[in-house]
PDB file of C-alpha atoms in Angstrom:
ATOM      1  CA  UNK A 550      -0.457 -11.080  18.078  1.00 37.00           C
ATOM      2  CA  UNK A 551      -3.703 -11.328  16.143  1.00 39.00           C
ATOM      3  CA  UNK A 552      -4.003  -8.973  13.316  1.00 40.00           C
ATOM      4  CA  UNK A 553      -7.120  -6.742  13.134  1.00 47.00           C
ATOM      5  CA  UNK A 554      -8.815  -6.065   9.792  1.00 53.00           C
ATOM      6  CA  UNK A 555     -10.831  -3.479   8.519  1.00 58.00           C
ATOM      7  CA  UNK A 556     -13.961  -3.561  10.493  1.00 73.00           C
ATOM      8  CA  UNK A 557     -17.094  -3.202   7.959  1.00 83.00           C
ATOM      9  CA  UNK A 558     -20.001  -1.785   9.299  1.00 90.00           C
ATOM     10  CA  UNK A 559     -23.196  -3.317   8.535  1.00 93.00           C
ATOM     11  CA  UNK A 560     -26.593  -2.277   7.507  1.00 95.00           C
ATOM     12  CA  UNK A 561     -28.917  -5.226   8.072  1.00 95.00           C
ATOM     13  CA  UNK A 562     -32.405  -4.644   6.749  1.00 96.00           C
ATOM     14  CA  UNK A 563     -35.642  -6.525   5.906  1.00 96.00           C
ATOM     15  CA  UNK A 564     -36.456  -7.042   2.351  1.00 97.00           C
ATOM     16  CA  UNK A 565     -38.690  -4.319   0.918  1.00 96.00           C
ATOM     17  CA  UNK A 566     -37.535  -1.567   3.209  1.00 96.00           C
ATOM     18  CA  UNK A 567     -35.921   0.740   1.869  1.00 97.00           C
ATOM     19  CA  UNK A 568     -31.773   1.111   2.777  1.00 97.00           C
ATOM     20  CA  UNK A 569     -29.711   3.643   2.908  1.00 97.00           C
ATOM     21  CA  UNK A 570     -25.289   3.930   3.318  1.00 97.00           C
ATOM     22  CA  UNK A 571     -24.020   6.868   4.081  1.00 95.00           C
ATOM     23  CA  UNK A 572     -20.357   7.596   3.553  1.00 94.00           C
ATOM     24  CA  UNK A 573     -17.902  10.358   4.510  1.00 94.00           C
ATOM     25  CA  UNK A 574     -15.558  11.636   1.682  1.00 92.00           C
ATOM     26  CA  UNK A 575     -12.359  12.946   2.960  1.00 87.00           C
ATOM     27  CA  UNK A 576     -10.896  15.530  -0.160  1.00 88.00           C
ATOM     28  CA  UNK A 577     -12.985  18.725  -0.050  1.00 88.00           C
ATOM     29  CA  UNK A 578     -11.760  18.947  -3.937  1.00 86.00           C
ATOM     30  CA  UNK A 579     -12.735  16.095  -4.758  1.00 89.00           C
ATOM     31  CA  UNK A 580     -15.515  16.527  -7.846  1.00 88.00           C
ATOM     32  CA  UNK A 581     -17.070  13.251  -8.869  1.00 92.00           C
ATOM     33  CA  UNK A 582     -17.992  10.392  -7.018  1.00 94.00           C
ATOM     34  CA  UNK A 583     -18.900   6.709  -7.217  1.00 95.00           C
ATOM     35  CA  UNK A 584     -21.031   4.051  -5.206  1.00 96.00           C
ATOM     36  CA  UNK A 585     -19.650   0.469  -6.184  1.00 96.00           C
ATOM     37  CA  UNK A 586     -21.348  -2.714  -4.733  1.00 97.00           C
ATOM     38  CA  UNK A 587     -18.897  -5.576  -4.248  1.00 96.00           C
ATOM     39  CA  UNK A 588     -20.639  -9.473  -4.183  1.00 95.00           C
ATOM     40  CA  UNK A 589     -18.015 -12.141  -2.463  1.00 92.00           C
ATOM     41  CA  UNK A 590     -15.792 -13.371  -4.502  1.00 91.00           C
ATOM     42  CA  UNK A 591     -16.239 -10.203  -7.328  1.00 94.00           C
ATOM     43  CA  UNK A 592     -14.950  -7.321  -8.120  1.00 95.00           C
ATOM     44  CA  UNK A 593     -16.192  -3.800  -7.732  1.00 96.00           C
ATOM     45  CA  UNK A 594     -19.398  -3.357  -9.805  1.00 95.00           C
ATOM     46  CA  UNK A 595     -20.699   0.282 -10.853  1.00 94.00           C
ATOM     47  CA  UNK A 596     -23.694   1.361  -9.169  1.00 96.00           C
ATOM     48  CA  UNK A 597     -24.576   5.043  -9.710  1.00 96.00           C
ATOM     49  CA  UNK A 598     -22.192   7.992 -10.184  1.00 95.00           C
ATOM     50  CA  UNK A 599     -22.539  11.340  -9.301  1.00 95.00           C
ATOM     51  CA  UNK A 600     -20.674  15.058  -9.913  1.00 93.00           C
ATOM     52  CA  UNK A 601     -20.108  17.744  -7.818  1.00 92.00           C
ATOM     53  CA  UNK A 602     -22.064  20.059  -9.609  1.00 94.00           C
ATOM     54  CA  UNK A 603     -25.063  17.956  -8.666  1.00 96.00           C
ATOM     55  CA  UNK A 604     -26.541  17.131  -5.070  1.00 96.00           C
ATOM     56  CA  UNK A 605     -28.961  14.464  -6.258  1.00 97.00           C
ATOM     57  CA  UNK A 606     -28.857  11.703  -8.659  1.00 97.00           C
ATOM     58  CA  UNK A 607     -31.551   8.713  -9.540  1.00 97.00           C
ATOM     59  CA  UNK A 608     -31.097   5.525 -10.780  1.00 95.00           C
ATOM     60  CA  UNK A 609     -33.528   2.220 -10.978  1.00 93.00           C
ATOM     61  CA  UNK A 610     -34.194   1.757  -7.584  1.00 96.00           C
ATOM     62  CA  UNK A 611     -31.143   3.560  -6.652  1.00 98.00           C
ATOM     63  CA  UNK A 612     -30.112   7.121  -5.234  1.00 98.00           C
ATOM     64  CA  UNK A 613     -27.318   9.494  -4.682  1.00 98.00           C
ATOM     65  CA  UNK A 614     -27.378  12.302  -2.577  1.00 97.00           C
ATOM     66  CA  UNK A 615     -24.266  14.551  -2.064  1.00 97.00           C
ATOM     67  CA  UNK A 616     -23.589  17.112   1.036  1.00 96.00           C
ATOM     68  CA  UNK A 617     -20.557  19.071  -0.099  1.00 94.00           C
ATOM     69  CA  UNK A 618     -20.564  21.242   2.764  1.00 94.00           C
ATOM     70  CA  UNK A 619     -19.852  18.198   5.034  1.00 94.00           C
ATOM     71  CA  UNK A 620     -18.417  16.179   2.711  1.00 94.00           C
ATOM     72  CA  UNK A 621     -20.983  13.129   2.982  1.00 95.00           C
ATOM     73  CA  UNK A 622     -22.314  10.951   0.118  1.00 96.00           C
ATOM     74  CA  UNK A 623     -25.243   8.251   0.674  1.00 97.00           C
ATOM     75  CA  UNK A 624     -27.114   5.987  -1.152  1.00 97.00           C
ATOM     76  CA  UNK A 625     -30.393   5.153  -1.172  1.00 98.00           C
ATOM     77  CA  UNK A 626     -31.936   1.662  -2.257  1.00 98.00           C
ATOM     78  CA  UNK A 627     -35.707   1.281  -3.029  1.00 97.00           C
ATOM     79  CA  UNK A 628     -37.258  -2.052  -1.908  1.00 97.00           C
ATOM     80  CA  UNK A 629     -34.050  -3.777  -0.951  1.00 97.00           C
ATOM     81  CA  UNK A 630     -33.813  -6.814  -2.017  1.00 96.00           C
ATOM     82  CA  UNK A 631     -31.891 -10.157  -1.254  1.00 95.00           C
ATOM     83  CA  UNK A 632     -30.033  -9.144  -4.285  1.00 95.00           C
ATOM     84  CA  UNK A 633     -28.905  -6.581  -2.761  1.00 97.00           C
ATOM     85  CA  UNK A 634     -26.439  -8.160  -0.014  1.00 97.00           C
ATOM     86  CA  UNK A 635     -23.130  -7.111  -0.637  1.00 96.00           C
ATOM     87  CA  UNK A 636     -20.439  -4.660   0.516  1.00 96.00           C
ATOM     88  CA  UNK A 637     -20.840  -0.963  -0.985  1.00 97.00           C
ATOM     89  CA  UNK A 638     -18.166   1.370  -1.176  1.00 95.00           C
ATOM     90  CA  UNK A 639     -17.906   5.208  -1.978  1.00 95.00           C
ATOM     91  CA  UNK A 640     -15.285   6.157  -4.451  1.00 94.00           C
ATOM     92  CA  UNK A 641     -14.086   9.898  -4.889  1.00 93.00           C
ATOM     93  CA  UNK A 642     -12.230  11.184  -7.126  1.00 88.00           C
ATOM     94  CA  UNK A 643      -9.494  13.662  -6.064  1.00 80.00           C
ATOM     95  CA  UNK A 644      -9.302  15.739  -8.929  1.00 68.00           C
ATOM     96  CA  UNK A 645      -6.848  17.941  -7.541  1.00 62.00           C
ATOM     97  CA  UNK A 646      -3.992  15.507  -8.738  1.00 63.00           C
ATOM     98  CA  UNK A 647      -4.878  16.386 -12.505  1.00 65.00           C
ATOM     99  CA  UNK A 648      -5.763  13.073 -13.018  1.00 71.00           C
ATOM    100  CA  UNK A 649      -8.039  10.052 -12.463  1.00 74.00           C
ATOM    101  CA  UNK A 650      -7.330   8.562  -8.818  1.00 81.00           C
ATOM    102  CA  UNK A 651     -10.097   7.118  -7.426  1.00 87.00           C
ATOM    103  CA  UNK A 652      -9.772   6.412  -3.196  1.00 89.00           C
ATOM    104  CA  UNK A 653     -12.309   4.343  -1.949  1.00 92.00           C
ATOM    105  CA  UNK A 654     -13.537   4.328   1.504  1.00 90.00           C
ATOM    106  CA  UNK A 655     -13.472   1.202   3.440  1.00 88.00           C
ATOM    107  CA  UNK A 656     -17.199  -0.282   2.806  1.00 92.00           C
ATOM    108  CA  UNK A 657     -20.545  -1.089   4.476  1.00 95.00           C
ATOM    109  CA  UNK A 658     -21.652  -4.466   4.123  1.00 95.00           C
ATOM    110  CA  UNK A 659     -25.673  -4.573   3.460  1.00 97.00           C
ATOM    111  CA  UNK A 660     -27.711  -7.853   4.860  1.00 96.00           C
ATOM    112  CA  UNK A 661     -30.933  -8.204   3.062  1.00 96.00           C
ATOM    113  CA  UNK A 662     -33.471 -10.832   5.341  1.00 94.00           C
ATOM    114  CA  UNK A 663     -36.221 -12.402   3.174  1.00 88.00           C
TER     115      UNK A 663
ATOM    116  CA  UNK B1349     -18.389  -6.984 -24.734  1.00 63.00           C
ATOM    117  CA  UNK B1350     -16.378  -9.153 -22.320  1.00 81.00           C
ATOM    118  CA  UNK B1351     -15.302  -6.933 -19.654  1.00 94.00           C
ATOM    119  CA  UNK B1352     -12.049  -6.469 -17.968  1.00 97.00           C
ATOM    120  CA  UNK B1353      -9.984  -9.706 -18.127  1.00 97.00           C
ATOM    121  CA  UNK B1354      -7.996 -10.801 -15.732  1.00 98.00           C
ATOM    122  CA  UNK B1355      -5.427 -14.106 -15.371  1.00 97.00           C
ATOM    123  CA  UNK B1356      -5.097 -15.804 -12.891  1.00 98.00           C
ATOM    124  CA  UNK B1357      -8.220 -16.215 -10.897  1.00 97.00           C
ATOM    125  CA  UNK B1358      -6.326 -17.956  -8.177  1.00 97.00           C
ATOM    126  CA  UNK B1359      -2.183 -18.135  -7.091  1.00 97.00           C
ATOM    127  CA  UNK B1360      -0.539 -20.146  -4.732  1.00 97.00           C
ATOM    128  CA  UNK B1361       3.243 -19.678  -4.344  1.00 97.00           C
ATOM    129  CA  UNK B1362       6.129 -19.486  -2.023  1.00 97.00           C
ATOM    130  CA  UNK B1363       7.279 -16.979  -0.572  1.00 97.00           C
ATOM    131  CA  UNK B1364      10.910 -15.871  -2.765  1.00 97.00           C
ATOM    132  CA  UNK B1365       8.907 -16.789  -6.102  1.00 97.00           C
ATOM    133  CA  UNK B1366       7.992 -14.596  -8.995  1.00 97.00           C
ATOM    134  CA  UNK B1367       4.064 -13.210  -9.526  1.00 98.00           C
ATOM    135  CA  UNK B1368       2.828 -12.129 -12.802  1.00 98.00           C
ATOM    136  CA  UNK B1369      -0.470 -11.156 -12.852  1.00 98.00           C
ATOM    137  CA  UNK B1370      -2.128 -10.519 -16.076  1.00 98.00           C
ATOM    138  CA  UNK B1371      -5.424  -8.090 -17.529  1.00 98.00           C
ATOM    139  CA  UNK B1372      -6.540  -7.296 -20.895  1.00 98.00           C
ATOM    140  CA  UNK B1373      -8.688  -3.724 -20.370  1.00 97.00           C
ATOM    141  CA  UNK B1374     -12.532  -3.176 -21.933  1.00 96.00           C
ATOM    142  CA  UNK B1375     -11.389  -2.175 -25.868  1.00 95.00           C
ATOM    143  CA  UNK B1376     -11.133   1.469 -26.398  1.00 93.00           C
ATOM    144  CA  UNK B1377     -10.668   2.267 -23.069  1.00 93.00           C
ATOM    145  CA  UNK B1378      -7.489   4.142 -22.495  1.00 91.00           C
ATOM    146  CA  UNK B1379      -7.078   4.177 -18.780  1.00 92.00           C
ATOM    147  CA  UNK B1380      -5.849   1.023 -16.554  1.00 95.00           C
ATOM    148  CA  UNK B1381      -5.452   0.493 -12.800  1.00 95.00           C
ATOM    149  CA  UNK B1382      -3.984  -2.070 -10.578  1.00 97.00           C
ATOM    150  CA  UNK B1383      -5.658  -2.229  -7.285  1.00 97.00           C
ATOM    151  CA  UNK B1384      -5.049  -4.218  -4.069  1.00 97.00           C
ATOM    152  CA  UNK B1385      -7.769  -5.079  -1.943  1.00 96.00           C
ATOM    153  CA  UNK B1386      -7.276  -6.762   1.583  1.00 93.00           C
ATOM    154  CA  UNK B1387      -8.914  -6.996   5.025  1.00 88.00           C
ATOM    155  CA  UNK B1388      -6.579  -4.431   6.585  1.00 85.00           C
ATOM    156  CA  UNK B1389      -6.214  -1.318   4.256  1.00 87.00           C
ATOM    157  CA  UNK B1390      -9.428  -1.817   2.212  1.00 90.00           C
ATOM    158  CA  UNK B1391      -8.518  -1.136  -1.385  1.00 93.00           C
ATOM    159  CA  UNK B1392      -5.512   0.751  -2.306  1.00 93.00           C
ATOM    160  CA  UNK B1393      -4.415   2.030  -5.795  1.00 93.00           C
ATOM    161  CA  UNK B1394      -0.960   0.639  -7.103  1.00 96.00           C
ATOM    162  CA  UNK B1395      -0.628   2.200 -10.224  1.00 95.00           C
ATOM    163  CA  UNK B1396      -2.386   4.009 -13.148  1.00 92.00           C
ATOM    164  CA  UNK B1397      -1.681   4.042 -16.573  1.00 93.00           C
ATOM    165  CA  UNK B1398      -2.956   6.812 -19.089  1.00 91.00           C
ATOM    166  CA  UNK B1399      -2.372   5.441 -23.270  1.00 92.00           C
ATOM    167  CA  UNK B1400      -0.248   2.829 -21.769  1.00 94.00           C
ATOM    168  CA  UNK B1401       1.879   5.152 -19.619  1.00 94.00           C
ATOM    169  CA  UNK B1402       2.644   5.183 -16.124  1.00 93.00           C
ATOM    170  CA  UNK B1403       1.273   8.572 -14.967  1.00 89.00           C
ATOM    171  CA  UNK B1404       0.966   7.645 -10.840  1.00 88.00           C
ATOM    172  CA  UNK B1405       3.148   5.108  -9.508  1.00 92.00           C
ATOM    173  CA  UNK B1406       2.779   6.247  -6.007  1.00 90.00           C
ATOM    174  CA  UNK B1407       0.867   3.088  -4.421  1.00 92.00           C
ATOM    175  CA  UNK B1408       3.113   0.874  -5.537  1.00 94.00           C
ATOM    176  CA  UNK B1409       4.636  -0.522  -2.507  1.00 88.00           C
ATOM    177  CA  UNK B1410       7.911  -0.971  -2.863  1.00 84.00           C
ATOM    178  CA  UNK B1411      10.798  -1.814  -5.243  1.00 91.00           C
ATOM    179  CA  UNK B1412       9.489  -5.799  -5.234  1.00 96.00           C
ATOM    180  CA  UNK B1413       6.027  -4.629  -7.454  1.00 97.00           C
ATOM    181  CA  UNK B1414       6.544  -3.576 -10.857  1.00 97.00           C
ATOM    182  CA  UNK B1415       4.101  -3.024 -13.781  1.00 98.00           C
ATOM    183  CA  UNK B1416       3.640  -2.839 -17.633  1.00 97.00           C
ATOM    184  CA  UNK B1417       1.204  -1.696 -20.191  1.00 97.00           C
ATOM    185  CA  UNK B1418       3.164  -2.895 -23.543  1.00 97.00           C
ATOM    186  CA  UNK B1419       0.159  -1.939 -25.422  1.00 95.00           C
ATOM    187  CA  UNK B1420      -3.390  -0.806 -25.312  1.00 95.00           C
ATOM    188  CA  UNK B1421      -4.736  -4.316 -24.603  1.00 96.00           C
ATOM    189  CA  UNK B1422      -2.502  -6.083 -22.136  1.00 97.00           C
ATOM    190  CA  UNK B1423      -0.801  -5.072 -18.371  1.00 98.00           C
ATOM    191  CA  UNK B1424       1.003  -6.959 -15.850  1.00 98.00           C
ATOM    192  CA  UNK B1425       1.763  -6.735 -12.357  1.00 98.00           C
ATOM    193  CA  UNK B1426       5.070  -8.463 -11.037  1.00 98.00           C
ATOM    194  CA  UNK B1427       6.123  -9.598  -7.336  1.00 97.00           C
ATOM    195  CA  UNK B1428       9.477 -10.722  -7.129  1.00 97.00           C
ATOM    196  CA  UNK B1429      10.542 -11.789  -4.898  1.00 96.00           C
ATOM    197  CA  UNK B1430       7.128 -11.834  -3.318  1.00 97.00           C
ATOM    198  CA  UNK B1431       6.375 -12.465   0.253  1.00 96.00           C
ATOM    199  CA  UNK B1432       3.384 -13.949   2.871  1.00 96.00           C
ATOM    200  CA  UNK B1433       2.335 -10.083   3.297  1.00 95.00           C
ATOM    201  CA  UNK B1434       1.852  -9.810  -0.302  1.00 96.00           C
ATOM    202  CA  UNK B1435      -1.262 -12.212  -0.293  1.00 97.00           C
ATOM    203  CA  UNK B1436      -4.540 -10.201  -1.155  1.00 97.00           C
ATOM    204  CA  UNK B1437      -6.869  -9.785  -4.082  1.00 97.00           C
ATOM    205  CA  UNK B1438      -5.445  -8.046  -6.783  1.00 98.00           C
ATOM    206  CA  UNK B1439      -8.542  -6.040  -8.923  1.00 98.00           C
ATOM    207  CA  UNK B1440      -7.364  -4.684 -12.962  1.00 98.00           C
ATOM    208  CA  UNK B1441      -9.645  -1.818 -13.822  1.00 96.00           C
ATOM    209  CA  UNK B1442      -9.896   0.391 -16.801  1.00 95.00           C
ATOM    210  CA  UNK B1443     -11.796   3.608 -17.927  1.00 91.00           C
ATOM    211  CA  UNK B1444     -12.599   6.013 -20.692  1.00 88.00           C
ATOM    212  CA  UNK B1445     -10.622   8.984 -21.967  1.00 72.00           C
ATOM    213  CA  UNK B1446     -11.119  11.757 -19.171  1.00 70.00           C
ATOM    214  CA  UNK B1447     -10.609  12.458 -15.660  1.00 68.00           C
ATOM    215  CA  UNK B1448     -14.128  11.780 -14.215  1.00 73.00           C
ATOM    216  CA  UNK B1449     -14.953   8.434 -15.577  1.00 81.00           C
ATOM    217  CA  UNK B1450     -16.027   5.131 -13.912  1.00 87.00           C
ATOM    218  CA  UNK B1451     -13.633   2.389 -13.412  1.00 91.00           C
ATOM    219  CA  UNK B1452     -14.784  -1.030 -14.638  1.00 94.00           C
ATOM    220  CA  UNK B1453     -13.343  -3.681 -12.585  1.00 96.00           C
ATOM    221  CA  UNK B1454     -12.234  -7.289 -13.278  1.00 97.00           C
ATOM    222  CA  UNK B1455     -12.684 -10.376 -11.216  1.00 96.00           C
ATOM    223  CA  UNK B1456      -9.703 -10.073  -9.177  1.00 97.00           C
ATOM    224  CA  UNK B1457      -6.886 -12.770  -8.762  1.00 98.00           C
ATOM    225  CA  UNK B1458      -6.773 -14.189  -5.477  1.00 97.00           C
ATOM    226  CA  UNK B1459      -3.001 -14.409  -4.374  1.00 98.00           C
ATOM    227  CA  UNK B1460      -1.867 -16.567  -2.103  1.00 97.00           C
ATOM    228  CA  UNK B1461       1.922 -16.041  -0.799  1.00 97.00           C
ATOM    229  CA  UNK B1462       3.210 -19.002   1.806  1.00 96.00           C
TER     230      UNK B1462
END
């Protein structure tokens, strides 16, 4: 039978509005978190970080805003641009295992229209 | 600096052949990672290496996938024998001393098992 892949959600916006990804974290001890963006063909690239001991983080044109009590992470882009199409993942951190491991959730894909 | 190296961008093999897939890490950092990234589970952690050591093996998939870290500046990932569910995009990614760092990632190689 067919296979059936991850399906990506996607965020398809207009440039110069302003996007934002949310993503739900699944380790409640989890204590530092990533956004990557992802172009085709690429790997991973860093965006913003963010620790747990912190519920808001800015960047150029970028933000992170963390909701420990229900585990949920977004990010915030400022005048989107078509730049900005790609796929952007969360990363967390489970700290819990004593040592880097980094999960990442499974992606939103971001359409930018001139 | 160059980045996170990785060789080769693209492999095409047949099934029952051996993979080696190659990275050289950022200099100075002293964490590596092997990740697989396909259309079905997203991307998964293989394997993570602390001062070339292998401190979480638990992603690996199975007996076929091995990996070394001979020294601070060079890993590989074997397949053999590797096999048509093998084929993905396999990201190299290294970090800084410490638990809550960021992962830089490399381009990926693009495997191809027939």
């Amino acid at each position: 039978g067919e296979s059936v892949g991850l399906h990506l959600p996607t965020l398809s916006v207009q440039e110069g509005d302003n996007s934002i990804i949310n993503c739900a974290y699944s380790n409640s001890a989890s204590d530092y978190f990533i956004w990557y963006k992802q172009e085709s063909g690429k790997g991973p690239q860093f965006i913003i970080d963010i620790r747990s001991n912190m519920d808001k983080r800015q960047g150029q044109r970028v933000t992170v805003l963390l909701n420990k009590t229900v585990k949920h992470l977004s990010l915030q882009i400022a005048a989107t641009q078509p730049g900005d199409s790609a796929v952007y993942f969360c990363a967390e951190n489970w700290a819990n295992t004593g040592f880097q491991k980094l999960v990442f959730g499974t992606g939103t894909r971001l359409l930018v229209s001139p | 600096d160059a980045g996170v190296i990785q060789s080769p961008r693209h492999e095409v093999t047949e099934m029952g052949q051996e993979v080696t897939l190659r990275c050289k890490p950022i200099s100075g950092h002293n964490s590596l990672f092997w990740y697989r990234q396909t259309m079905m589970r997203g991307l998964e952690l293989l394997i993570y290496f602390n001062n070339n050591v292998p401190i979480d093996d638990s992603g690996m998939p199975e007996d076929r996938f091995s990996a070394k870290m001979p020294n601070a500046s060079f890993s590989t990932l074997k397949i053999q024998p590797s096999e048509p569910r093998d084929s993905a995009v396999y990201f190299c990614a290294s970090s800084s001393e410490g638990v809550n760092e960021k992962l830089f990632f490399g381009s990926g190689t693009q495997l191809s098992v027939l």
